[in-house]
XYZ file of C-alpha atoms in Angstrom:
476
model
C 164.240 94.643 72.859
C 164.469 93.522 76.666
C 161.135 95.345 77.137
C 159.482 93.720 73.972
C 160.783 90.172 75.276
C 159.337 90.741 78.690
C 156.027 91.876 77.344
C 155.910 88.359 75.367
C 156.815 86.409 78.355
C 153.819 88.240 80.263
C 151.482 87.423 77.464
C 152.373 83.757 76.944
C 151.624 83.390 80.875
C 148.334 84.993 80.243
C 147.275 82.944 77.508
C 148.690 79.989 79.511
C 146.353 80.747 82.633
C 143.343 81.235 80.254
C 143.932 77.878 78.433
C 144.241 76.166 81.855
C 140.777 77.822 82.864
C 138.944 77.121 79.905
C 140.361 73.451 79.597
C 139.993 72.692 83.509
C 137.370 70.860 85.245
C 134.567 73.254 84.364
C 134.454 74.745 87.623
C 136.509 77.907 86.763
C 134.393 78.341 83.617
C 131.106 78.173 85.670
C 132.597 80.680 87.773
C 133.405 82.944 85.071
C 130.090 82.942 83.865
C 128.155 83.600 86.912
C 130.695 86.194 87.829
C 129.352 87.700 84.469
C 125.700 88.313 85.896
C 126.961 89.803 88.896
C 128.776 92.417 86.768
C 125.649 92.770 84.583
C 123.687 93.527 88.024
C 126.268 96.072 88.902
C 125.830 97.791 85.568
C 122.143 97.923 86.199
C 122.812 99.540 89.684
C 125.274 101.861 88.542
C 122.987 103.007 85.828
C 119.025 102.927 86.467
C 119.407 102.911 90.288
C 122.134 105.471 90.365
C 119.650 107.845 88.074
C 116.798 107.141 90.306
C 118.607 107.895 93.833
C 119.698 111.079 92.370
C 116.338 112.173 91.271
C 114.843 111.153 94.628
C 117.732 113.068 96.588
C 116.780 116.177 94.504
C 112.971 115.697 95.648
C 114.110 114.974 99.207
C 112.145 114.334 102.303
C 110.147 110.959 102.583
C 111.026 110.104 98.813
C 114.815 110.147 99.432
C 114.278 108.367 102.682
C 112.238 105.510 101.206
C 114.382 105.283 98.143
C 117.518 104.653 100.574
C 115.793 101.821 102.108
C 115.251 100.472 98.582
C 118.748 100.728 97.619
C 119.628 98.650 100.949
C 117.397 96.014 99.532
C 118.940 96.066 96.101
C 122.323 95.696 97.584
C 121.055 92.731 99.628
C 120.009 91.253 96.459
C 123.465 91.491 95.135
C 124.830 89.517 98.064
C 122.357 86.741 97.245
C 123.672 86.998 93.679
C 127.449 86.682 94.485
C 126.438 83.848 96.712
C 124.555 82.184 93.805
C 127.676 82.583 91.715
C 129.919 80.655 94.207
C 127.495 77.814 95.616
C 124.876 75.459 94.599
C 121.404 76.015 95.599
C 120.565 75.271 99.147
C 118.049 73.346 100.849
C 114.607 75.019 101.294
C 115.339 75.879 104.871
C 118.838 77.381 104.292
C 117.414 79.227 101.353
C 114.772 80.830 103.705
C 117.487 81.800 105.907
C 119.622 83.250 103.129
C 116.485 85.341 101.694
C 115.299 86.552 105.368
C 117.464 89.790 105.452
C 116.221 90.903 102.124
C 112.513 90.116 103.143
C 112.824 92.144 106.026
C 114.324 95.069 104.194
C 111.136 94.674 101.658
C 108.778 94.852 104.853
C 110.973 97.967 105.886
C 110.023 99.887 102.718
C 106.331 98.967 102.992
C 106.201 100.007 106.805
C 107.708 103.340 106.084
C 104.660 103.909 103.692
C 102.389 103.053 106.539
C 104.089 105.383 109.030
C 103.620 108.163 106.596
C 100.086 108.062 105.438
C 100.105 111.713 106.044
C 102.843 112.431 103.660
C 102.369 114.848 100.883
C 104.480 112.429 98.795
C 102.092 109.588 99.964
C 101.509 108.408 96.242
C 105.395 108.235 95.679
C 105.489 106.232 98.750
C 102.970 103.874 97.526
C 104.531 103.108 94.269
C 107.478 101.850 96.000
C 105.641 100.015 98.827
C 103.433 98.133 96.045
C 106.217 97.099 93.827
C 109.165 96.436 96.279
C 108.064 92.692 96.514
C 109.816 92.643 93.162
C 112.980 92.070 94.768
C 111.675 88.137 95.766
C 112.158 87.196 92.225
C 115.353 85.535 93.197
C 112.849 82.924 94.970
C 110.469 82.530 92.209
C 110.491 79.947 89.593
C 109.811 79.208 86.656
C 108.896 82.643 85.652
C 110.806 85.340 87.729
C 110.561 87.985 84.707
C 106.846 88.042 84.415
C 106.592 88.363 88.329
C 108.722 91.567 88.293
C 106.304 92.760 85.561
C 103.351 92.159 87.796
C 104.919 93.906 90.675
C 105.914 96.845 88.358
C 102.184 97.013 87.189
C 101.131 97.207 90.783
C 103.291 100.452 91.099
C 101.789 102.018 87.999
C 98.472 102.977 89.676
C 100.361 105.332 91.887
C 102.816 106.640 89.278
C 99.958 107.738 87.186
C 98.741 109.782 90.095
C 102.088 111.256 90.645
C 102.152 112.200 87.015
C 98.494 113.872 87.035
C 99.332 115.746 90.372
C 102.334 117.254 88.942
C 101.764 117.439 85.294
C 101.905 121.215 85.224
C 103.610 121.657 88.454
C 107.227 120.099 88.650
C 108.763 118.089 85.706
C 111.187 116.484 88.320
C 108.341 114.241 89.487
C 107.888 112.689 86.000
C 111.419 112.130 85.667
C 111.431 110.338 88.939
C 108.459 108.131 87.753
C 110.429 107.356 84.646
C 113.689 106.639 86.464
C 111.907 104.407 89.121
C 109.992 102.201 86.224
C 113.125 101.884 84.311
C 114.560 99.921 87.301
C 112.084 97.137 86.923
C 112.277 97.298 83.143
C 116.001 96.762 83.057
C 115.550 93.933 85.739
C 113.229 92.117 83.535
C 115.863 92.305 80.812
C 118.556 91.355 83.036
C 116.584 88.295 84.443
C 115.396 87.390 80.992
C 119.495 86.935 79.956
C 120.826 85.474 83.022
C 118.141 83.759 85.019
C 115.131 82.978 82.587
C 113.542 80.228 84.678
C 114.914 81.291 88.180
C 118.115 82.229 90.104
C 121.298 80.873 88.227
C 122.977 79.012 91.013
C 126.282 77.325 90.542
C 126.115 73.702 89.258
C 129.211 72.267 91.097
C 130.699 73.073 94.756
C 129.409 73.071 98.054
C 125.804 74.039 98.825
C 124.853 77.372 99.957
C 124.100 78.165 103.698
C 123.462 81.321 105.809
C 126.924 80.860 107.316
C 128.722 80.081 104.128
C 131.333 82.672 103.002
C 131.816 83.332 99.339
C 135.289 84.192 97.891
C 135.612 87.912 97.646
C 133.817 89.401 94.683
C 134.261 92.913 93.188
C 132.248 95.436 95.395
C 129.139 96.864 94.061
C 129.340 100.194 92.775
C 128.342 102.867 95.380
C 125.156 104.730 94.803
C 124.062 107.171 97.280
C 124.651 105.697 100.737
C 121.429 104.556 102.380
C 120.553 105.666 105.802
C 122.333 103.707 108.366
C 120.012 101.159 110.353
C 119.325 102.090 114.066
C 121.357 99.974 116.540
C 120.028 96.469 117.291
C 118.248 96.097 113.946
C 115.228 97.950 112.201
C 112.280 98.530 114.325
C 109.363 96.149 113.975
C 106.451 97.632 111.515
C 103.710 99.370 113.223
C 100.444 97.482 113.397
C 98.527 98.024 110.258
C 95.945 100.843 110.246
C 92.454 99.345 110.733
C 90.668 98.988 107.327
C 87.238 100.610 107.117
C 85.450 97.126 106.738
C 81.962 97.735 105.454
C 81.044 94.963 107.669
C 82.060 96.793 110.883
C 80.123 99.806 109.839
C 76.872 97.492 109.497
C 77.358 96.378 112.756
C 77.363 99.988 114.270
C 74.665 101.051 112.179
C 72.569 98.074 113.390
C 73.132 98.854 116.887
C 72.161 102.414 116.381
C 68.920 101.490 114.237
C 68.037 98.996 116.843
C 67.677 101.687 119.494
C 65.907 103.976 117.090
C 63.564 101.533 115.708
C 61.590 100.586 119.066
C 58.356 102.041 117.655
C 56.017 103.310 120.479
C 58.394 101.878 123.330
C 60.576 104.816 122.631
C 58.232 107.122 124.346
C 57.834 105.053 127.382
C 60.677 106.778 129.178
C 59.012 110.489 128.470
C 56.973 112.057 131.214
C 53.369 112.817 130.446
C 52.276 116.384 130.184
C 48.240 116.880 130.900
C 46.312 119.690 129.329
C 46.350 121.791 132.577
C 49.970 122.059 132.630
C 50.170 123.455 129.059
C 49.996 127.382 129.040
C 48.281 127.460 125.470
C 45.709 124.906 126.920
C 45.126 126.705 130.356
C 44.833 130.609 130.000
C 44.752 131.220 133.826
C 48.522 130.445 133.719
C 49.440 133.460 131.828
C 48.474 137.035 132.176
C 49.240 140.491 130.759
C 50.267 141.719 134.349
C 52.684 138.918 134.949
C 52.645 135.051 135.632
C 49.885 133.599 137.714
C 51.629 130.497 138.615
C 53.500 130.313 141.875
C 57.324 129.384 142.181
C 59.997 130.328 140.182
C 59.676 131.437 136.337
C 60.723 128.537 134.130
C 64.303 128.657 132.932
C 65.009 129.939 129.277
C 68.345 129.941 127.436
C 69.658 133.371 127.262
C 70.255 134.559 123.672
C 73.470 135.885 122.867
C 73.523 139.642 122.347
C 75.710 139.701 119.468
C 73.641 137.435 117.432
C 70.888 138.977 115.404
C 69.239 135.726 114.505
C 69.608 132.055 114.302
C 72.878 130.708 113.128
C 72.928 129.584 109.541
C 73.783 125.668 109.202
C 77.177 125.540 107.903
C 77.305 124.065 104.160
C 78.184 120.447 104.427
C 81.819 119.973 103.011
C 82.077 118.266 99.909
C 84.720 115.463 99.902
C 86.617 114.897 96.700
C 85.568 112.011 94.563
C 87.846 108.834 94.974
C 88.500 105.619 92.745
C 91.302 103.866 93.870
C 92.687 100.489 95.135
C 93.703 100.668 98.919
C 94.948 97.210 99.760
C 92.323 94.767 98.637
C 89.609 97.046 98.610
C 88.637 99.153 95.605
C 87.139 102.428 97.137
C 84.550 104.372 95.001
C 83.539 107.376 96.776
C 81.830 110.702 96.196
C 81.326 110.435 92.635
C 78.666 112.728 91.490
C 77.468 112.587 88.002
C 79.949 110.226 86.724
C 78.516 107.985 84.146
C 81.723 105.927 82.896
C 83.252 104.507 86.063
C 84.899 101.424 85.272
C 87.073 98.872 87.391
C 88.727 96.518 85.255
C 91.938 94.990 86.840
C 90.465 92.981 89.554
C 91.398 89.996 91.327
C 89.410 87.307 93.271
C 90.627 88.489 96.691
C 89.357 92.078 96.224
C 86.175 93.911 97.459
C 84.556 96.907 96.020
C 83.042 99.651 98.501
C 80.750 102.161 96.927
C 80.041 105.012 99.270
C 77.919 108.297 98.691
C 77.781 108.082 95.037
C 75.013 110.055 93.143
C 73.709 109.950 89.708
C 76.444 107.804 88.613
C 77.023 104.266 86.916
C 79.888 101.978 87.788
C 81.067 98.659 85.973
C 83.159 96.009 87.514
C 84.774 93.601 85.302
C 86.081 90.107 86.069
C 85.547 88.080 89.197
C 85.534 89.966 92.544
C 85.143 88.893 96.140
C 82.131 91.118 97.285
C 80.611 94.541 96.565
C 79.130 97.238 98.999
C 76.910 100.120 97.958
C 76.346 102.249 101.023
C 74.475 105.747 101.164
C 74.097 106.014 97.239
C 71.606 107.874 95.297
C 70.394 106.982 91.697
C 73.368 104.582 91.175
C 73.846 101.984 88.466
C 75.914 99.081 89.086
C 76.786 96.274 86.507
C 79.207 93.578 87.425
C 80.176 90.036 86.037
C 80.751 87.629 88.972
C 81.053 87.972 92.654
C 81.771 85.141 94.790
C 80.602 86.583 98.056
C 77.732 88.762 98.670
C 76.469 91.968 96.864
C 74.987 94.415 99.691
C 72.921 97.400 99.077
C 72.678 99.585 102.812
C 71.048 102.874 102.947
C 70.419 103.514 99.475
C 67.804 105.136 97.045
C 66.978 104.372 93.528
C 69.517 101.806 92.765
C 69.835 99.644 89.683
C 72.085 96.354 90.061
C 72.640 94.073 87.019
C 74.857 90.934 87.477
C 76.006 89.466 84.072
C 77.577 86.329 85.482
C 77.134 84.622 88.658
C 76.204 85.875 92.557
C 75.300 83.654 95.270
C 73.729 86.385 97.412
C 72.101 90.201 97.179
C 71.304 91.928 100.416
C 69.044 94.890 100.332
C 68.755 96.609 103.688
C 67.218 99.980 104.534
C 66.913 100.943 101.079
C 63.864 102.743 99.189
C 64.001 101.801 95.173
C 65.996 98.877 93.974
C 65.826 97.185 90.968
C 67.792 93.852 90.593
C 68.465 92.592 86.970
C 69.538 88.786 87.228
C 71.236 86.897 84.348
C 70.357 83.265 83.391
C 73.421 81.780 85.477
C 72.406 83.891 88.644
C 68.555 82.750 88.798
C 69.515 80.602 91.789
C 70.593 83.995 93.642
C 69.172 84.499 97.181
C 67.725 87.935 97.666
C 67.615 88.825 101.212
C 65.694 92.148 102.065
C 64.818 94.222 105.337
C 63.422 97.404 105.924
C 63.254 98.312 102.441
C 60.675 99.296 100.024
C 60.027 99.371 96.191
C 62.062 96.312 95.408
C 61.707 94.674 92.200
C 63.827 91.710 90.462
C 63.947 91.296 86.819
C 64.218 87.969 85.288
C 65.327 87.206 81.705
C 63.198 85.517 79.624
C 63.640 83.106 76.444
C 63.193 86.292 73.943
C 66.074 88.291 75.954
C 63.078 90.420 77.384
C 62.916 90.839 81.302
C 59.900 90.060 83.298
C 59.846 92.332 86.298
C 58.441 90.533 89.694
C 58.184 92.791 93.039
C 59.633 91.685 96.334
C 56.880 91.855 98.955
C 56.868 94.572 101.407
C 53.885 93.748 103.818
C 53.300 90.700 105.892
C 50.714 89.136 108.171
C 51.969 87.427 111.377
C 49.605 85.206 113.502
C 50.213 83.085 116.585
C 49.364 79.490 115.529
C 49.365 78.014 118.863
C 53.005 76.974 119.012
C 54.893 79.985 117.405
C 54.453 83.088 115.263
C 53.538 82.268 111.569
C 54.292 85.017 108.960
C 52.935 84.911 105.497
C 52.906 87.712 102.732
C 49.850 89.468 102.654
C 47.749 89.512 99.431
C 48.222 93.405 98.849
C 51.859 93.133 99.091
C 53.719 93.862 95.590
């Protein structure tokens, strides 16, 4: 009976505390609610993240290391959630200071990918690098959930490549992809339930600041300890690898061709050889009994004794075809007889660079910044809108069709180019140089195209003050 009475007393005290908490000023109730979203986050880390870390450790190498960097960012995010459960939303300046450590960790994940571009697991590293900005949802309002979805979609380009590369090789990598994407899927559900329009800061109490200390909260579940940071903080990320900007290549090529295209002037530095100095024009310079000319015998390069004939030219190495988004550049390279290439997920800030594609067609959907076709043969390009230039360099037999608008099309060192304009692109400027067989096709009222050649021959005269150039009548 004594034990029973003690139990009743303890229950009464517990009920009293709960009633006091529920009937108080509301601060206790708010704390209970916000503590709930911290617990929900711990459940996410203890489930989806734990599984991902386990598989990353099994794969090992660069994947395991970068996963540890991601885990450190997730733990920093928990610290922010704990602070949100104890303090009101801070001023913008203080909020930036609170988010700074996690922002630096996001950069550390991305920098690790840049430092290991030669890694055999580069697609794995790229998947994390492209999507890790999803951790910044705590600073996004009013749609943090869709923001995480957008970052997750950025990772799927590389996770699809992982699935393709290891389809029949190692199932573990497919499990890695599934577990990683599951983190962001569960995070979206977590945000929808607890932070629908933005991070749910406490409604009462002091404002949060970078130096504010929150009451102790339960420790986060331990998931594979991340690698310790080096003394003095993480090293600064290396300078980004120089992007292969088509314009830079164009400048180099222009300088080269400027030297080659000197015309007759290129021979001025050569020494003239008269007929009496040529053995095939002057028989007295050669004889069956020996050379007639005085002086040493002209030098001839010795032939290697072990070679029976001239060395055969090595066959050019065929590079693998590429169609991928690298940063802000869509790379379409070394495509051969590919008739259905499509780039559909485009953004205004992106560019398309098409290089060494033969007998192929490419469709670019949406509005793009610019397009460059370089060193391609028998290529067909169809695109909707470009806000910048569409440039065709060193190409042969190229057909370009614009469905929307484009301000400028440049044709340079190209033989055979057909440009199909739309009604919305009739104001387009077409600039050509050192090119031939260029034709512009303009739509008519009946939907048929009328073809107009771009002149290739010009007449230039001195008019007394300057050079005046006109198209010759035989041009086109």
